[in-house]
Short mmCIF file of C-alpha atoms and ligand atoms in Angstrom, two decimals:
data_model
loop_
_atom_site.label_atom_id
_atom_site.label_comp_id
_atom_site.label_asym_id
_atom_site.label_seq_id
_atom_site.Cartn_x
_atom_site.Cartn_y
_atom_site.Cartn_z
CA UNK A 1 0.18 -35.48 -49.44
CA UNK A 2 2.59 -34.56 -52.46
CA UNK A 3 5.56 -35.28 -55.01
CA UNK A 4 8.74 -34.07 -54.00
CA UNK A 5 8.24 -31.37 -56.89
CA UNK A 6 4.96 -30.47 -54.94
CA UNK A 7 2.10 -31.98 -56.99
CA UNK A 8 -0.85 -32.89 -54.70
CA UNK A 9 -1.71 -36.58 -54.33
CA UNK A 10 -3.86 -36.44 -51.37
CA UNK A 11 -6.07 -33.25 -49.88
CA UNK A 12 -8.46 -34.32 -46.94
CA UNK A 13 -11.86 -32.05 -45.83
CA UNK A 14 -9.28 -30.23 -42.93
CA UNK A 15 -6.91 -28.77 -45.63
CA UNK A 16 -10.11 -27.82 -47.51
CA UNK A 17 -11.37 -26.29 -44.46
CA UNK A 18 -8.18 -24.81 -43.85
CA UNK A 19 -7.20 -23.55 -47.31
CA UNK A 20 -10.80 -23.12 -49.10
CA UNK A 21 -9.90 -24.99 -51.81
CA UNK A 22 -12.06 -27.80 -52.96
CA UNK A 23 -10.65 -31.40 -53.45
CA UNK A 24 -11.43 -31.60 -56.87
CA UNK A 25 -10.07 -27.81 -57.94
CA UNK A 26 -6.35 -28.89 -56.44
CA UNK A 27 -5.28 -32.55 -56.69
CA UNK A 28 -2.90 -32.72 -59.29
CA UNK A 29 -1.66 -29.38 -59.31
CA UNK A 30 1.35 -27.50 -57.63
CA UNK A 31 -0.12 -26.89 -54.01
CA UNK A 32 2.23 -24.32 -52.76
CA UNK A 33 2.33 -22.71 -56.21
CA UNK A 34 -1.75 -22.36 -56.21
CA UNK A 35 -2.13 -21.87 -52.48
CA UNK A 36 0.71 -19.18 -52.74
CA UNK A 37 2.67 -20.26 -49.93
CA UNK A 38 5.38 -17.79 -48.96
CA UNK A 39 8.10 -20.03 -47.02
CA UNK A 40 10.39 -18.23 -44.34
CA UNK A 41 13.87 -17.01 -45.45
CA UNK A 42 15.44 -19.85 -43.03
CA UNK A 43 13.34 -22.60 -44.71
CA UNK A 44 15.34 -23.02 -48.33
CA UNK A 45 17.30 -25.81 -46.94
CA UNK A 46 13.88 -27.61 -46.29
CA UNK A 47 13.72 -29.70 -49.10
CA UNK A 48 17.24 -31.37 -48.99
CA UNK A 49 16.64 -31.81 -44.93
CA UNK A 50 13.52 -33.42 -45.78
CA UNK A 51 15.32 -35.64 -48.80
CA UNK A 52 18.02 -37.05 -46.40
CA UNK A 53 16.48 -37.24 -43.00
CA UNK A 54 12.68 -37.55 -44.06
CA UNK A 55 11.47 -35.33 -42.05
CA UNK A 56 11.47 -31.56 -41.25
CA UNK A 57 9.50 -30.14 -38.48
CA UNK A 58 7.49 -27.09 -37.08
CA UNK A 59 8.89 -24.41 -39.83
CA UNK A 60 6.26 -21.39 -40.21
CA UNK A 61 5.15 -20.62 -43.32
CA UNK A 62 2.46 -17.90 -44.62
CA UNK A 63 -0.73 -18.92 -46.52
CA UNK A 64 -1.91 -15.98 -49.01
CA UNK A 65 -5.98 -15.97 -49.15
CA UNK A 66 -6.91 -13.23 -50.94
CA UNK A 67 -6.61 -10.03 -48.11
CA UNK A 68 -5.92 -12.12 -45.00
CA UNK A 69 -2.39 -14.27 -44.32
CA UNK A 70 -2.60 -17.26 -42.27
CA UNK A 71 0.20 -18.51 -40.37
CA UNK A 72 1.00 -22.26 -40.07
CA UNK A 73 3.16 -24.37 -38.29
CA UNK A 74 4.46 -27.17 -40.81
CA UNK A 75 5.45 -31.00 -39.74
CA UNK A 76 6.51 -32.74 -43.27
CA UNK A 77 7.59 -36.10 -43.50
CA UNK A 78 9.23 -38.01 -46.78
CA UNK A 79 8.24 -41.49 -47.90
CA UNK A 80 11.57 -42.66 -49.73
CA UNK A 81 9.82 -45.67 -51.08
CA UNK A 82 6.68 -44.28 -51.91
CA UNK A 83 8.07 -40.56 -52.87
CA UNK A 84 5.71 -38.62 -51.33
CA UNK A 85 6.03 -35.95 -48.87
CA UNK A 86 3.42 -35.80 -46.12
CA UNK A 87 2.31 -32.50 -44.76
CA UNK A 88 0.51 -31.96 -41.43
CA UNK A 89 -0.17 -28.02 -41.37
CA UNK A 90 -1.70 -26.20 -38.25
CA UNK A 91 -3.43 -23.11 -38.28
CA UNK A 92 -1.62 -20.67 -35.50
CA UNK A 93 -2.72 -17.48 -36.81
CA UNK A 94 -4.34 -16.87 -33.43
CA UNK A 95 -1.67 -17.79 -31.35
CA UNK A 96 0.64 -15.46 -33.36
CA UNK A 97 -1.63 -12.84 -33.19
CA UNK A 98 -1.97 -13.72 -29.35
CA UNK A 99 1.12 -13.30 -29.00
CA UNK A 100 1.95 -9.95 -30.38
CA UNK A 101 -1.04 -8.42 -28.42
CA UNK A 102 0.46 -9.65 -25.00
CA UNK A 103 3.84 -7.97 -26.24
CA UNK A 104 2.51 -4.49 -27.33
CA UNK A 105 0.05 -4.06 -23.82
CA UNK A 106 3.84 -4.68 -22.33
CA UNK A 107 5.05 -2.10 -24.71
CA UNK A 108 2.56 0.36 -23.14
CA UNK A 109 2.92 -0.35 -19.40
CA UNK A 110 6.29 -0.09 -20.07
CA UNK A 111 6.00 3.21 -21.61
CA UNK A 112 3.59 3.94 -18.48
CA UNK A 113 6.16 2.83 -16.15
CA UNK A 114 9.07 5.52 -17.35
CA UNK A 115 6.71 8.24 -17.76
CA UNK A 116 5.54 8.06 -13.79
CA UNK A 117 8.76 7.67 -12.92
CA UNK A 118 10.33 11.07 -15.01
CA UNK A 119 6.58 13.08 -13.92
CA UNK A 120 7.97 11.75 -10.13
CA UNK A 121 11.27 12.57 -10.48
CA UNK A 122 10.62 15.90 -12.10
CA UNK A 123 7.72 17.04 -9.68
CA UNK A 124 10.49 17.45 -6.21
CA UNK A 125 12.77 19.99 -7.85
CA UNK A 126 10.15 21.49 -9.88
CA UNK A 127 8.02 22.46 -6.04
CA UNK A 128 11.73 23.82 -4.76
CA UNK A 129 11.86 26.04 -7.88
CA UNK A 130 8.81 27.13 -8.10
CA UNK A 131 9.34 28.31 -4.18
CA UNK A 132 12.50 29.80 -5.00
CA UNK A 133 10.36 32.02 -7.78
CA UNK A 134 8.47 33.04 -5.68
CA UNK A 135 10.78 34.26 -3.19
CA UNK A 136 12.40 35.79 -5.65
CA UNK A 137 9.00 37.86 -7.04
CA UNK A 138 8.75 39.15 -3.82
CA UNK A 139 12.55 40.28 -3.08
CA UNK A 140 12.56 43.80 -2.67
CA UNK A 141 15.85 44.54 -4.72
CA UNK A 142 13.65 43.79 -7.84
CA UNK A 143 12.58 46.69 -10.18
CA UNK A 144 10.01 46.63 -11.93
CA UNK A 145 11.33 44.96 -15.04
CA UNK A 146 12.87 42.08 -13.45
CA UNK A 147 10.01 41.37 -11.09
CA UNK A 148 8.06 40.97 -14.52
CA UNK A 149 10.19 38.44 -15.90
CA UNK A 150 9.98 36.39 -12.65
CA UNK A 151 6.54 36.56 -12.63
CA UNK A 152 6.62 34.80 -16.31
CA UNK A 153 8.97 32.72 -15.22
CA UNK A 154 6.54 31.43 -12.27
CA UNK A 155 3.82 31.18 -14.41
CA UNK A 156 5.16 28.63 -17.29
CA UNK A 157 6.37 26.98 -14.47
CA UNK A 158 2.81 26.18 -12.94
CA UNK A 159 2.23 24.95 -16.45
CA UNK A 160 5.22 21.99 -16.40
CA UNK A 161 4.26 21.15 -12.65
CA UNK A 162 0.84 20.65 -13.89
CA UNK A 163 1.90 18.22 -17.00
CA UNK A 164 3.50 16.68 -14.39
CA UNK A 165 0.55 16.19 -11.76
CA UNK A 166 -1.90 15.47 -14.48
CA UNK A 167 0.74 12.53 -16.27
CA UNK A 168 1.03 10.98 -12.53
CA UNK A 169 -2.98 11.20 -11.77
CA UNK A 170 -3.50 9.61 -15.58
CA UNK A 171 -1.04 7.03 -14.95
CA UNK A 172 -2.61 6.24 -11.34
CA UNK A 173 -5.96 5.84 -12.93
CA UNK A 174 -8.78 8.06 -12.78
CA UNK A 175 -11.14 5.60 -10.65
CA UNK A 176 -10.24 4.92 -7.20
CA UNK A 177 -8.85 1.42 -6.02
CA UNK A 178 -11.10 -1.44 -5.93
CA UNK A 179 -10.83 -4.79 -4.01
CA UNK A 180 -9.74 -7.31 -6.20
CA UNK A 181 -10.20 -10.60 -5.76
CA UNK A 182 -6.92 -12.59 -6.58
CA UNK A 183 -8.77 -16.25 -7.20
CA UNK A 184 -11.26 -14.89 -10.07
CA UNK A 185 -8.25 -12.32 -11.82
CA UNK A 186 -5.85 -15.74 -11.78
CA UNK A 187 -8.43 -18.21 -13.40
CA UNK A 188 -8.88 -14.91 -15.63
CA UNK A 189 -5.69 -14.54 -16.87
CA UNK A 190 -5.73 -18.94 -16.76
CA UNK A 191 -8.80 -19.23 -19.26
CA UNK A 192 -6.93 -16.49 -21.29
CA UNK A 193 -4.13 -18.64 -22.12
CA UNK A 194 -6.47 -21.56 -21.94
CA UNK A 195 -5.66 -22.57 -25.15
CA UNK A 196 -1.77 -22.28 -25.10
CA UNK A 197 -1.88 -24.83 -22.45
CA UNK A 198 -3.72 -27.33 -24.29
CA UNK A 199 -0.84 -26.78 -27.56
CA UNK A 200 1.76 -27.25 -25.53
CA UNK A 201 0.48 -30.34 -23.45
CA UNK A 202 1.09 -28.68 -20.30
CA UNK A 203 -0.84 -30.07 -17.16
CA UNK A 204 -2.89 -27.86 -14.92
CA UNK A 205 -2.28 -28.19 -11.06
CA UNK A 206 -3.83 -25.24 -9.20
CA UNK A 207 -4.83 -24.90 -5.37
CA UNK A 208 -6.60 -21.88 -3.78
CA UNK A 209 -6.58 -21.59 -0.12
CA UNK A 210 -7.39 -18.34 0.46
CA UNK A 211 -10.26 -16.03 -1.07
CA UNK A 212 -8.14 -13.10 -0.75
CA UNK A 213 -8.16 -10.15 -2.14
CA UNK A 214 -5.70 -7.00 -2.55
CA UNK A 215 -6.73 -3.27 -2.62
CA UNK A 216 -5.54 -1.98 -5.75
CA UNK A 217 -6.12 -1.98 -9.88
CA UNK A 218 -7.47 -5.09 -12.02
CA UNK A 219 -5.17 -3.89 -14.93
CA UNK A 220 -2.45 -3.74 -13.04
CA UNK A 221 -2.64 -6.75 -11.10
CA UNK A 222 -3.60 -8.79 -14.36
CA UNK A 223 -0.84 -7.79 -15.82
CA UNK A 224 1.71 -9.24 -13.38
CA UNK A 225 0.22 -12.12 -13.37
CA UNK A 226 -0.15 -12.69 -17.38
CA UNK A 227 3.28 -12.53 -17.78
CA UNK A 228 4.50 -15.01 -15.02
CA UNK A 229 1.70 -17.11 -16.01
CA UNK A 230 3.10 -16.82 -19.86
CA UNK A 231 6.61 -16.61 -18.89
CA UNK A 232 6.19 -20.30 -17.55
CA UNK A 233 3.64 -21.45 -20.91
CA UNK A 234 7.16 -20.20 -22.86
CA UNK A 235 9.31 -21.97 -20.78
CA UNK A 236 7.50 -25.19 -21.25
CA UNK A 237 7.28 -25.32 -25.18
CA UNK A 238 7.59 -29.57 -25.04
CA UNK A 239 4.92 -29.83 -22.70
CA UNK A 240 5.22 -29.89 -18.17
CA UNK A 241 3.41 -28.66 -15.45
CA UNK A 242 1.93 -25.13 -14.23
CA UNK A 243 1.51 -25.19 -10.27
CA UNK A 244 -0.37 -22.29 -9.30
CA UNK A 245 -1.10 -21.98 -5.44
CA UNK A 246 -2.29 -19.07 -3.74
CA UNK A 247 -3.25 -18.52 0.23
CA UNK A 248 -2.73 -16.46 2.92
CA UNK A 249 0.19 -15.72 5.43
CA UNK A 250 0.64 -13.76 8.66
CA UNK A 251 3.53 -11.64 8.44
CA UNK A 252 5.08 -11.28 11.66
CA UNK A 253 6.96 -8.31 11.06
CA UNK A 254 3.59 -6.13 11.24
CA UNK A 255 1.30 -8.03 12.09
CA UNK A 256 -0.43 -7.91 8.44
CA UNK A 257 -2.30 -10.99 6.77
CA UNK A 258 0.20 -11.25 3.48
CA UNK A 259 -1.56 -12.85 0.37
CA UNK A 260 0.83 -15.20 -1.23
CA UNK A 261 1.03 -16.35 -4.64
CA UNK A 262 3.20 -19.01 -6.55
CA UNK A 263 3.58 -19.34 -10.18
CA UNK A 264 5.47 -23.06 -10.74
CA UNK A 265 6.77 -24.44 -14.01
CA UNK A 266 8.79 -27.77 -14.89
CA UNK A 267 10.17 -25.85 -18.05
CA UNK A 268 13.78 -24.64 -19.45
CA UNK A 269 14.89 -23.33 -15.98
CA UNK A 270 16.86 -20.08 -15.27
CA UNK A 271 20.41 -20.42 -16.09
CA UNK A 272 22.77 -18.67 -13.13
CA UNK A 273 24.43 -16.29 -15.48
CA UNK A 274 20.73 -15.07 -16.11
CA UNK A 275 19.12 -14.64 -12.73
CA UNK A 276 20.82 -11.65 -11.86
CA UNK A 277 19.66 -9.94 -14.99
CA UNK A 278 15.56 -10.86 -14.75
CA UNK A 279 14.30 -8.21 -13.93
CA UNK A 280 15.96 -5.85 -15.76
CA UNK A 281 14.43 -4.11 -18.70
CA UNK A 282 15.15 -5.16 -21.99
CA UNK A 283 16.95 -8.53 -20.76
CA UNK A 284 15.59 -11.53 -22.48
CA UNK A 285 16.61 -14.72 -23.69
CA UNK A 286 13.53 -15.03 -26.27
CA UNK A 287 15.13 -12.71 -29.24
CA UNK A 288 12.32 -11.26 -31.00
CA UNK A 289 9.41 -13.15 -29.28
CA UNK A 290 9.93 -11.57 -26.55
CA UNK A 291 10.42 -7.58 -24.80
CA UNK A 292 12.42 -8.56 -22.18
CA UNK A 293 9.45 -5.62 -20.33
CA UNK A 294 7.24 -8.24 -18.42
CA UNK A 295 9.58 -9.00 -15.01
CA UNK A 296 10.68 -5.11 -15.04
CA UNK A 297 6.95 -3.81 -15.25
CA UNK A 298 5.61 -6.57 -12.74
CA UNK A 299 8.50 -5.83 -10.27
CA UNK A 300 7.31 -1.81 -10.58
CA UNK A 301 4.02 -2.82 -9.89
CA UNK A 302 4.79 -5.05 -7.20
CA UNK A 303 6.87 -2.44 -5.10
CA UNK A 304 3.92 -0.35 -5.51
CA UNK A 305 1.66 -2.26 -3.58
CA UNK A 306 4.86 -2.76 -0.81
CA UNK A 307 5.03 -6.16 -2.00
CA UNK A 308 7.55 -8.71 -2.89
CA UNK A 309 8.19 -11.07 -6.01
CA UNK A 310 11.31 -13.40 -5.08
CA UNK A 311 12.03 -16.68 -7.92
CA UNK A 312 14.47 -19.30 -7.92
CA UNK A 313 15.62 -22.54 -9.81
CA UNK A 314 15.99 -25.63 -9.05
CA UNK A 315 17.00 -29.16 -10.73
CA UNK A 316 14.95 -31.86 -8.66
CA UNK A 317 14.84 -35.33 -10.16
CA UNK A 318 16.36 -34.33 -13.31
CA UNK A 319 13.58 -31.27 -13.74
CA UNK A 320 14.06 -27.96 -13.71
CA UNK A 321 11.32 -26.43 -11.35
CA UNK A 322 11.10 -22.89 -11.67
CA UNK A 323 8.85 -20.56 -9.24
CA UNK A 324 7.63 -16.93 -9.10
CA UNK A 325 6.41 -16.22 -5.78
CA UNK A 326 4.80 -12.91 -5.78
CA UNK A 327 3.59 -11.35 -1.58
CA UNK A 328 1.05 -8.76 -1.50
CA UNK A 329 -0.03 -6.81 1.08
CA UNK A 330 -4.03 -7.98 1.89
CA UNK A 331 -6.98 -6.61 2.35
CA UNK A 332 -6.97 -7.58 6.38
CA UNK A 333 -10.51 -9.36 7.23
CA UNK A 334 -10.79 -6.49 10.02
CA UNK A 335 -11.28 -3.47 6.80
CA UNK A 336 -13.81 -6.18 4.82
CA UNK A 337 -16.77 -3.92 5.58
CA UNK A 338 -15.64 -0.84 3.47
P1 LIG B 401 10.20 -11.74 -21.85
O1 LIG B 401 9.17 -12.73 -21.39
O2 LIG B 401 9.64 -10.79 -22.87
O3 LIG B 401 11.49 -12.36 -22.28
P2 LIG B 401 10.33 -11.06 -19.04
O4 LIG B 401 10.77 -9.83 -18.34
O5 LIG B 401 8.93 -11.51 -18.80
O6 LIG B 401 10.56 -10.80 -20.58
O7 LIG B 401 11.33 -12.23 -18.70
C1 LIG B 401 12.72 -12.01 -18.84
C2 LIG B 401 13.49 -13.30 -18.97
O8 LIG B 401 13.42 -14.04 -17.76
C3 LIG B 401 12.97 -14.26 -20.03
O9 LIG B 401 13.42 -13.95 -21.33
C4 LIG B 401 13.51 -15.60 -19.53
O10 LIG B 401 14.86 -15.76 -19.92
C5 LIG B 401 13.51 -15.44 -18.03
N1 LIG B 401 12.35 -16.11 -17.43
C6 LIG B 401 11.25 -15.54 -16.91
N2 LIG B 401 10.38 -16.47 -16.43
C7 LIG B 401 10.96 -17.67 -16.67
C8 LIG B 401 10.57 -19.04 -16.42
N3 LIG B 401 9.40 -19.35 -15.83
N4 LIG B 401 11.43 -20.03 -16.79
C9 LIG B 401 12.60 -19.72 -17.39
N5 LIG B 401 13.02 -18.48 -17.66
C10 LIG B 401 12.23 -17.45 -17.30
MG1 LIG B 402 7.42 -12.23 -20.28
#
């Protein structure tokens, strides 16, 4: 609690826990001034919001403590008759930092994701030249001269198709694919984000039916479902519900047992002017929080394992409900025993 000129009234044992300064050391001082508080550009207006409409919510601001900086998200309310300012200051460092780790692994894939596709795209006319070289080495109008230089030609040849082959066989993984169980890599990525749920007051409602599993890579896998799991958590920032179900269907087509996966959220919906644009790379409507990489990157992965990912929109009772439904081709019981 403060003074509208920011002398402390009130300090209870969470801001000392929080700041490291003691009761006694800080009441009756300038708190921002000693805690070195280090307000966003956008926040300068704060104090005359807070004057007229008593209150000003959820701006970030930076606490300085010594090497490290803390971020926290700021509720402030003003007591006209009283004149004091009451601050309620949360410590999201972690999220932040959360946050910025799920966007650089997308930053990555991403940069995984172009490379295979130049190394593919590169290795088809790169095998017709090098057979063309080595027609040519062999052509009997060559002399002697000009069969050398096709011979060097050949040879830094080999070298590009083998940057090629070895980019494709890095980006494919050294170890061979593994079965991976869908049920455990979902409450995985769940318990990751664990914590985002409980912020944002959003209501678990998940339903396995199936214990299926899909041949293929843990990272890769995870990594779809992270980001529909935290596209949802972003597009419920007041609070909702996350349906996740998951079970098994027979796909008549080829006879193949399909695993089938849906990733439900009451949040913001999908505006029509945006759906077109999802998966493309680079589209988002999250300005800097987000890379607009996550839908493009889980789409490439998805058509890798000849699988689907279909969403759509809907308003129901005055909700948006949005759904990812991602279909995977599974392991068939029949191939359990390898
Ligand atoms: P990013 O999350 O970095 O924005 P994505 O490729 O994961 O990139 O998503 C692209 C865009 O798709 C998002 O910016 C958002 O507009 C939209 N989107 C994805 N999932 C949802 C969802 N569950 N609800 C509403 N909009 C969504
Ligand atoms: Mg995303």
């Amino acid at each position: 609690m403060r003074d509208l000129a920011g002398v402390l009234t009130y300090w209870n044992a969470g801001a000392e826990a929080l700041y490291g300064w003691d009761r006694n050391e800080i009441l009756g001082k300038p708190v921002h001034e000693i805690v070195e508080t280090e307000f966003p550009a956008e926040s300068t207006s704060s104090q005359s919001t807070l004057i007229n409409d008593g209150r000003w919510m959820e701006i970030w601001f930076r606490k300085q403590e010594m090497a490290a900086k803390s971020s926290l998200a700021s509720r402030q309310v003003f007591k006209k008759e009283v004149g004091s300012v009451l601050e309620i200051n949360r410590d999201i460092t972690a999220q932040i930092r959360a946050e910025e780790a799920l966007r650089q692994t997308e930053r990555l894939a991403a940069m995984g994701r172009v490379a295979g596709i130049i190394a593919h795209e590169i290795n088809n006319p790169l095998e017709a030249i090098t057979n063309a070289f080595y027609l040519l080495r062999n052509h009997p109008s060559l002399d002697e001269e000009a069969r050398y230089y096709a011979q060097l030609g050949e040879a830094e040849l080999a070298r590009v198709g083998h940057i090629t082959k070895q980019t494709l066989g890095f980006l494919q993984g050294v170890q061979h694919p593994i079965n991976v169980p869908i049920a455990g890599l979902l409450d995985e990525v769940l318990q990751l984000q664990g914590r985002l749920l409980l912020v944002n007051k959003i209501v678990l409602d998940k339903k396995y039916f199936s214990d299926g599993q899909i041949r293929g890579f843990p990272v890769e896998l995870r990594q779809v479902f992270l980001n529909l799991i935290s596209n949802a958590i972003q597009a419920m920032p007041d609070g909702g519900k996350l349906r996740i179900r998951m079970g098994t269907r027979m796909n008549e087509a080829n006879g193949r047992t399909d695993l089938c996966i849906s990733v439900c959220d009451t949040g913001m919906g999908i505006k029509p002017e945006h759906a077109k644009h999802l998966f493309e790379p680079f589209f988002t409507t999250k300005s800097t929080k987000g890379t607009g990489l996550g839908l493009w990157i889980s789409k490439g992965i998805i058509q890798k394992y000849e699988g689907t990912i279909q969403f759509r929109s809907i308003l129901f009772k005055g909700r948006n409900m949005t759904s990812f439904r991602v279909i995977l081709p599974g392991v068939s019981p029949a191939s359990k025993g390898f």
